[in-house]
GROMACS .gro file of C-alpha atoms in nm:
model
  264
    1MET     CA    1   0.194  -5.633  -1.413
    2GLN     CA    2   0.207  -5.719  -1.041
    3ILE     CA    3   0.156  -6.086  -1.126
    4LEU     CA    4   0.455  -6.075  -1.364
    5LYS     CA    5   0.672  -5.919  -1.095
    6LYS     CA    6   0.567  -6.186  -0.846
    7ILE     CA    7   0.658  -6.459  -1.095
    8ILE     CA    8   0.997  -6.298  -1.158
    9ARG     CA    9   1.067  -6.275  -0.784
   10PHE     CA   10   0.968  -6.639  -0.738
   11LEU     CA   11   1.201  -6.752  -1.018
   12ALA     CA   12   1.499  -6.551  -0.894
   13ASP     CA   13   1.795  -6.766  -0.792
   14PRO     CA   14   1.794  -6.760  -0.409
   15ARG     CA   15   2.175  -6.745  -0.400
   16LEU     CA   16   2.156  -6.388  -0.532
   17LYS     CA   17   1.923  -6.258  -0.263
   18GLY     CA   18   2.071  -5.961  -0.082
   19ILE     CA   19   2.390  -5.947  -0.290
   20ASP     CA   20   2.505  -5.600  -0.396
   21VAL     CA   21   2.523  -5.593  -0.778
   22ASP     CA   22   2.849  -5.396  -0.756
   23SER     CA   23   3.016  -5.649  -0.525
   24ASP     CA   24   3.278  -5.915  -0.596
   25GLU     CA   25   3.041  -6.167  -0.438
   26LEU     CA   26   2.805  -6.134  -0.735
   27VAL     CA   27   3.082  -6.242  -0.972
   28LYS     CA   28   3.153  -6.552  -0.761
   29VAL     CA   29   2.787  -6.658  -0.753
   30HIS     CA   30   2.738  -6.591  -1.124
   31ARG     CA   31   3.044  -6.803  -1.201
   32GLN     CA   32   2.896  -7.095  -1.007
   33ILE     CA   33   2.560  -7.056  -1.185
   34MET     CA   34   2.735  -7.050  -1.522
   35ILE     CA   35   2.909  -7.379  -1.444
   36GLU     CA   36   2.583  -7.546  -1.348
   37LYS     CA   37   2.380  -7.459  -1.662
   38PRO     CA   38   2.474  -7.639  -1.988
   39MET     CA   39   2.181  -7.482  -2.176
   40MET     CA   40   2.290  -7.132  -2.083
   41ASN     CA   41   2.649  -7.217  -2.176
   42GLU     CA   42   2.520  -7.319  -2.518
   43VAL     CA   43   2.344  -6.983  -2.554
   44PHE     CA   44   2.658  -6.790  -2.463
   45LYS     CA   45   2.872  -6.996  -2.696
   46GLY     CA   46   2.627  -6.897  -2.969
   47PHE     CA   47   2.690  -6.533  -2.879
   48TYR     CA   48   3.067  -6.588  -2.904
   49ASP     CA   49   3.037  -6.767  -3.238
   50GLN     CA   50   2.822  -6.484  -3.374
   51CYS     CA   51   3.080  -6.228  -3.265
   52MET     CA   52   3.354  -6.413  -3.450
   53ASP     CA   53   3.135  -6.461  -3.758
   54PHE     CA   54   3.076  -6.084  -3.773
   55ASP     CA   55   3.447  -6.023  -3.718
   56ASN     CA   56   3.541  -6.246  -4.012
   57GLN     CA   57   3.265  -6.101  -4.231
   58TYR     CA   58   3.312  -5.728  -4.169
   59PHE     CA   59   3.648  -5.652  -4.006
   60THR     CA   60   3.992  -5.629  -4.163
   61GLY     CA   61   4.341  -5.542  -4.052
   62THR     CA   62   4.562  -5.658  -3.771
   63GLY     CA   63   4.556  -5.604  -3.397
   64GLN     CA   64   4.421  -5.742  -3.073
   65ARG     CA   65   4.081  -5.902  -3.023
   66ILE     CA   66   3.941  -5.785  -2.690
   67GLU     CA   67   3.630  -5.875  -2.493
   68ILE     CA   68   3.511  -5.586  -2.276
   69GLY     CA   69   3.286  -5.621  -1.973
   70ALA     CA   70   3.362  -5.992  -1.968
   71GLY     CA   71   3.253  -6.069  -1.611
   72VAL     CA   72   3.218  -6.448  -1.588
   73SER     CA   73   3.239  -6.497  -1.965
   74PHE     CA   74   3.416  -6.804  -2.106
   75PHE     CA   75   3.473  -6.646  -2.450
   76LYS     CA   76   3.848  -6.700  -2.413
   77ASP     CA   77   3.796  -7.072  -2.345
   78VAL     CA   78   3.629  -7.105  -2.686
   79TYR     CA   79   3.856  -6.862  -2.872
   80PRO     CA   80   4.197  -6.854  -2.694
   81GLU     CA   81   4.319  -6.554  -2.894
   82ILE     CA   82   4.068  -6.330  -2.716
   83ILE     CA   83   4.193  -6.096  -2.443
   84SER     CA   84   3.925  -6.099  -2.172
   85THR     CA   85   3.882  -5.778  -1.973
   86ASP     CA   86   3.651  -5.604  -1.730
   87ILE     CA   87   3.653  -5.293  -1.517
   88LYS     CA   88   3.720  -5.506  -1.207
   89GLU     CA   89   3.976  -5.780  -1.146
   90ALA     CA   90   3.865  -6.143  -1.160
   91GLU     CA   91   4.061  -6.466  -1.173
   92ASN     CA   92   3.920  -6.565  -1.512
   93LEU     CA   93   4.022  -6.238  -1.682
   94ASP     CA   94   4.344  -6.135  -1.854
   95ARG     CA   95   4.344  -5.774  -1.739
   96VAL     CA   96   4.148  -5.479  -1.606
   97LEU     CA   97   4.023  -5.239  -1.873
   98ASN     CA   98   3.783  -4.947  -1.845
   99ALA     CA   99   3.600  -4.931  -2.180
  100GLN     CA  100   3.558  -4.554  -2.139
  101ASP     CA  101   3.928  -4.494  -2.074
  102MET     CA  102   4.127  -4.774  -2.235
  103ASP     CA  103   4.497  -4.812  -2.175
  104LEU     CA  104   4.555  -4.918  -2.536
  105GLU     CA  105   4.771  -4.779  -2.813
  106ASP     CA  106   4.612  -4.596  -3.105
  107ASN     CA  107   4.508  -4.818  -3.399
  108SER     CA  108   4.610  -5.132  -3.207
  109VAL     CA  109   4.283  -5.330  -3.195
  110ARG     CA  110   4.114  -5.534  -3.466
  111ALA     CA  111   3.795  -5.611  -3.273
  112PHE     CA  112   3.608  -5.545  -2.951
  113TYR     CA  113   3.326  -5.770  -2.833
  114GLY     CA  114   3.081  -5.669  -2.560
  115LEU     CA  115   2.800  -5.892  -2.431
  116ASN     CA  116   2.534  -5.718  -2.224
  117CYS     CA  117   2.780  -5.453  -2.111
  118PHE     CA  118   2.721  -5.145  -2.330
  119HIS     CA  119   2.405  -5.039  -2.146
  120HIS     CA  120   2.612  -5.018  -1.828
  121PHE     CA  121   2.836  -4.744  -1.971
  122PRO     CA  122   2.737  -4.410  -1.812
  123GLN     CA  123   2.927  -4.212  -2.079
  124PRO     CA  124   2.875  -4.392  -2.414
  125ARG     CA  125   3.016  -4.103  -2.617
  126THR     CA  126   3.347  -4.148  -2.440
  127PHE     CA  127   3.340  -4.516  -2.536
  128PHE     CA  128   3.281  -4.430  -2.902
  129LYS     CA  129   3.574  -4.188  -2.898
  130GLU     CA  130   3.788  -4.468  -2.757
  131LEU     CA  131   3.674  -4.695  -3.041
  132GLU     CA  132   3.771  -4.433  -3.300
  133ARG     CA  133   4.112  -4.395  -3.137
  134SER     CA  134   4.210  -4.754  -3.058
  135LEU     CA  135   4.060  -4.949  -3.349
  136HIS     CA  136   4.270  -5.027  -3.654
  137SER     CA  137   4.116  -4.894  -3.975
  138GLY     CA  138   3.871  -5.162  -4.092
  139GLY     CA  139   3.842  -5.304  -3.742
  140GLY     CA  140   3.526  -5.289  -3.540
  141CYS     CA  141   3.310  -5.369  -3.241
  142VAL     CA  142   3.030  -5.621  -3.189
  143LEU     CA  143   2.781  -5.542  -2.914
  144ILE     CA  144   2.514  -5.789  -2.805
  145GLU     CA  145   2.249  -5.609  -2.603
  146PRO     CA  146   1.893  -5.637  -2.469
  147TYR     CA  147   1.652  -5.615  -2.763
  148TYR     CA  148   1.368  -5.362  -2.784
  149GLY     CA  149   1.093  -5.578  -2.941
  150PRO     CA  150   0.749  -5.607  -2.775
  151VAL     CA  151   0.825  -5.918  -2.569
  152ALA     CA  152   1.173  -5.801  -2.469
  153ALA     CA  153   1.058  -5.451  -2.373
  154LYS     CA  154   0.780  -5.588  -2.151
  155MET     CA  155   1.015  -5.833  -1.982
  156TYR     CA  156   1.310  -5.601  -1.928
  157LYS     CA  157   1.089  -5.334  -1.770
  158ASN     CA  158   1.008  -5.579  -1.492
  159LEU     CA  159   1.315  -5.801  -1.476
  160PHE     CA  160   1.552  -5.621  -1.238
  161ASP     CA  161   1.506  -5.377  -0.954
  162THR     CA  162   1.857  -5.242  -1.018
  163GLU     CA  163   1.809  -5.166  -1.391
  164ILE     CA  164   1.547  -4.989  -1.601
  165PHE     CA  165   1.424  -5.014  -1.960
  166GLU     CA  166   1.326  -4.665  -2.069
  167ILE     CA  167   1.328  -4.595  -2.444
  168ASN     CA  168   1.219  -4.234  -2.395
  169GLN     CA  169   1.518  -4.130  -2.186
  170LYS     CA  170   1.638  -3.817  -2.364
  171GLU     CA  171   2.010  -3.821  -2.293
  172TRP     CA  172   2.249  -4.110  -2.363
  173GLU     CA  173   2.458  -4.023  -2.059
  174SER     CA  174   2.364  -4.103  -1.702
  175ASP     CA  175   2.507  -4.073  -1.351
  176SER     CA  176   2.397  -4.425  -1.257
  177GLY     CA  177   2.740  -4.583  -1.229
  178PHE     CA  178   2.828  -4.904  -1.410
  179MET     CA  179   2.572  -5.142  -1.255
  180ASN     CA  180   2.293  -4.989  -1.044
  181GLY     CA  181   2.044  -4.786  -1.246
  182ALA     CA  182   2.164  -4.888  -1.593
  183ASN     CA  183   1.913  -4.836  -1.876
  184GLN     CA  184   1.883  -5.159  -2.075
  185ALA     CA  185   1.733  -4.958  -2.363
  186LEU     CA  186   2.053  -4.757  -2.419
  187SER     CA  187   2.150  -4.944  -2.737
  188TYR     CA  188   1.803  -4.877  -2.884
  189MET     CA  189   1.833  -4.508  -2.800
  190VAL     CA  190   2.175  -4.472  -2.962
  191PHE     CA  191   2.172  -4.709  -3.260
  192VAL     CA  192   1.803  -4.711  -3.357
  193ARG     CA  193   1.618  -4.406  -3.226
  194ASP     CA  194   1.915  -4.165  -3.259
  195ARG     CA  195   2.109  -4.343  -3.532
  196LEU     CA  196   2.142  -4.029  -3.747
  197GLN     CA  197   2.282  -3.842  -3.449
  198PHE     CA  198   2.533  -4.120  -3.382
  199GLU     CA  199   2.646  -4.117  -3.747
  200LYS     CA  200   2.678  -3.738  -3.741
  201GLU     CA  201   2.882  -3.725  -3.421
  202PHE     CA  202   3.109  -4.021  -3.492
  203ARG     CA  203   3.192  -3.996  -3.860
  204GLY     CA  204   3.483  -4.236  -3.822
  205LEU     CA  205   3.244  -4.518  -3.730
  206GLU     CA  206   2.967  -4.689  -3.924
  207ILE     CA  207   2.692  -4.933  -3.829
  208VAL     CA  208   2.719  -5.220  -4.076
  209GLU     CA  209   2.460  -5.461  -3.938
  210ILE     CA  210   2.190  -5.497  -3.673
  211LYS     CA  211   2.062  -5.850  -3.618
  212VAL     CA  212   1.811  -6.001  -3.375
  213MET     CA  213   1.946  -6.314  -3.209
  214ASN     CA  214   1.755  -6.643  -3.235
  215ASN     CA  215   1.813  -6.799  -2.893
  216TYR     CA  216   1.540  -6.644  -2.681
  217MET     CA  217   1.365  -6.969  -2.586
  218ARG     CA  218   1.682  -7.130  -2.449
  219TYR     CA  219   1.784  -6.808  -2.275
  220LEU     CA  220   1.448  -6.782  -2.097
  221ILE     CA  221   1.427  -7.151  -2.013
  222SER     CA  222   1.785  -7.165  -1.883
  223GLY     CA  223   1.709  -6.876  -1.648
  224GLY     CA  224   2.023  -6.688  -1.749
  225LEU     CA  225   2.258  -6.589  -1.469
  226ASN     CA  226   1.991  -6.465  -1.232
  227PHE     CA  227   1.697  -6.706  -1.239
  228ARG     CA  228   1.617  -7.073  -1.192
  229SER     CA  229   1.612  -7.308  -1.492
  230LEU     CA  230   1.260  -7.393  -1.610
  231LEU     CA  231   1.346  -7.718  -1.791
  232PRO     CA  232   1.640  -7.962  -1.786
  233SER     CA  233   1.927  -7.891  -2.024
  234PHE     CA  234   1.894  -8.223  -2.211
  235LEU     CA  235   1.587  -8.072  -2.383
  236SER     CA  236   1.804  -7.807  -2.549
  237PRO     CA  237   1.805  -7.969  -2.900
  238ILE     CA  238   1.423  -7.971  -2.905
  239ILE     CA  239   1.404  -7.610  -2.792
  240ARG     CA  240   1.668  -7.508  -3.047
  241PHE     CA  241   1.460  -7.671  -3.324
  242LYS     CA  242   1.155  -7.472  -3.210
  243GLU     CA  243   1.363  -7.154  -3.226
  244PHE     CA  244   1.452  -7.246  -3.583
  245LEU     CA  245   1.085  -7.290  -3.674
  246PHE     CA  246   0.993  -6.956  -3.519
  247ARG     CA  247   1.273  -6.758  -3.685
  248PRO     CA  248   1.027  -6.541  -3.886
  249LEU     CA  249   0.900  -6.408  -3.551
  250ASN     CA  250   1.242  -6.311  -3.416
  251ARG     CA  251   1.172  -5.938  -3.441
  252PHE     CA  252   0.869  -5.984  -3.216
  253LEU     CA  253   0.997  -6.251  -2.976
  254GLY     CA  254   1.374  -6.188  -2.961
  255LEU     CA  255   1.545  -6.093  -2.636
  256HIS     CA  256   1.891  -5.990  -2.761
  257TYR     CA  257   2.031  -5.832  -3.074
  258ALA     CA  258   2.373  -5.761  -3.216
  259ILE     CA  259   2.503  -5.425  -3.335
  260VAL     CA  260   2.813  -5.433  -3.557
  261ILE     CA  261   3.018  -5.113  -3.573
  262ARG     CA  262   3.319  -5.067  -3.802
  263LYS     CA  263   3.590  -4.803  -3.813
  264LYS     CA  264   3.611  -4.647  -4.158
   0.00000   0.00000   0.00000
């Protein structure tokens, strides 16, 4: 375990050393890292495409399409109709929006998309109530979150000093704030471990699909937003082909998964 932590510290992008995860400086550095990594951009575009595929497959009705917790996302660059939001202002975003207290009209949204943001919500029940209120009937929400498979669970437990991965945490709620202390296993707790409880409490919502994403090799090799790249980006087609070959092992090797929620 100590060896793994040493490797993770060695691979950490030096530009992030000493930066407060709640600071505006983190957003600036992450934006620069995003620009520099074509392989990681390809991974994120795959996330955006999957969100839109789920939208077209499962959601109906009219209304806005909103990305929550966008950070340095370029979702809007790929799909211009998206309204990009986060809890803090940033030059690449359309507006500020707190996902737990949304300044949106009732039944006004067709779809929400959230990439790696749900586990940062200290009050997830409040978020679900906001979904029930603001979504148009037949609309929904796509969340892409850290997966809970054996490889993912081992990695996420050691990846960040500012976040945890604890599947046995009893309560969904926390007093951790939005960044420091977030539990990356929150989506597992709510949608897998306590799925019956979720369905009982939020009868206006239904989980229509849970899918493990097939991009873990490129995500790891690109280093994501926080670590150095392990291989040059021009090797991406070869790595993508290997991901295709290993698809039957996704549930063991995957690092992210999608949860699709629809308003009844």
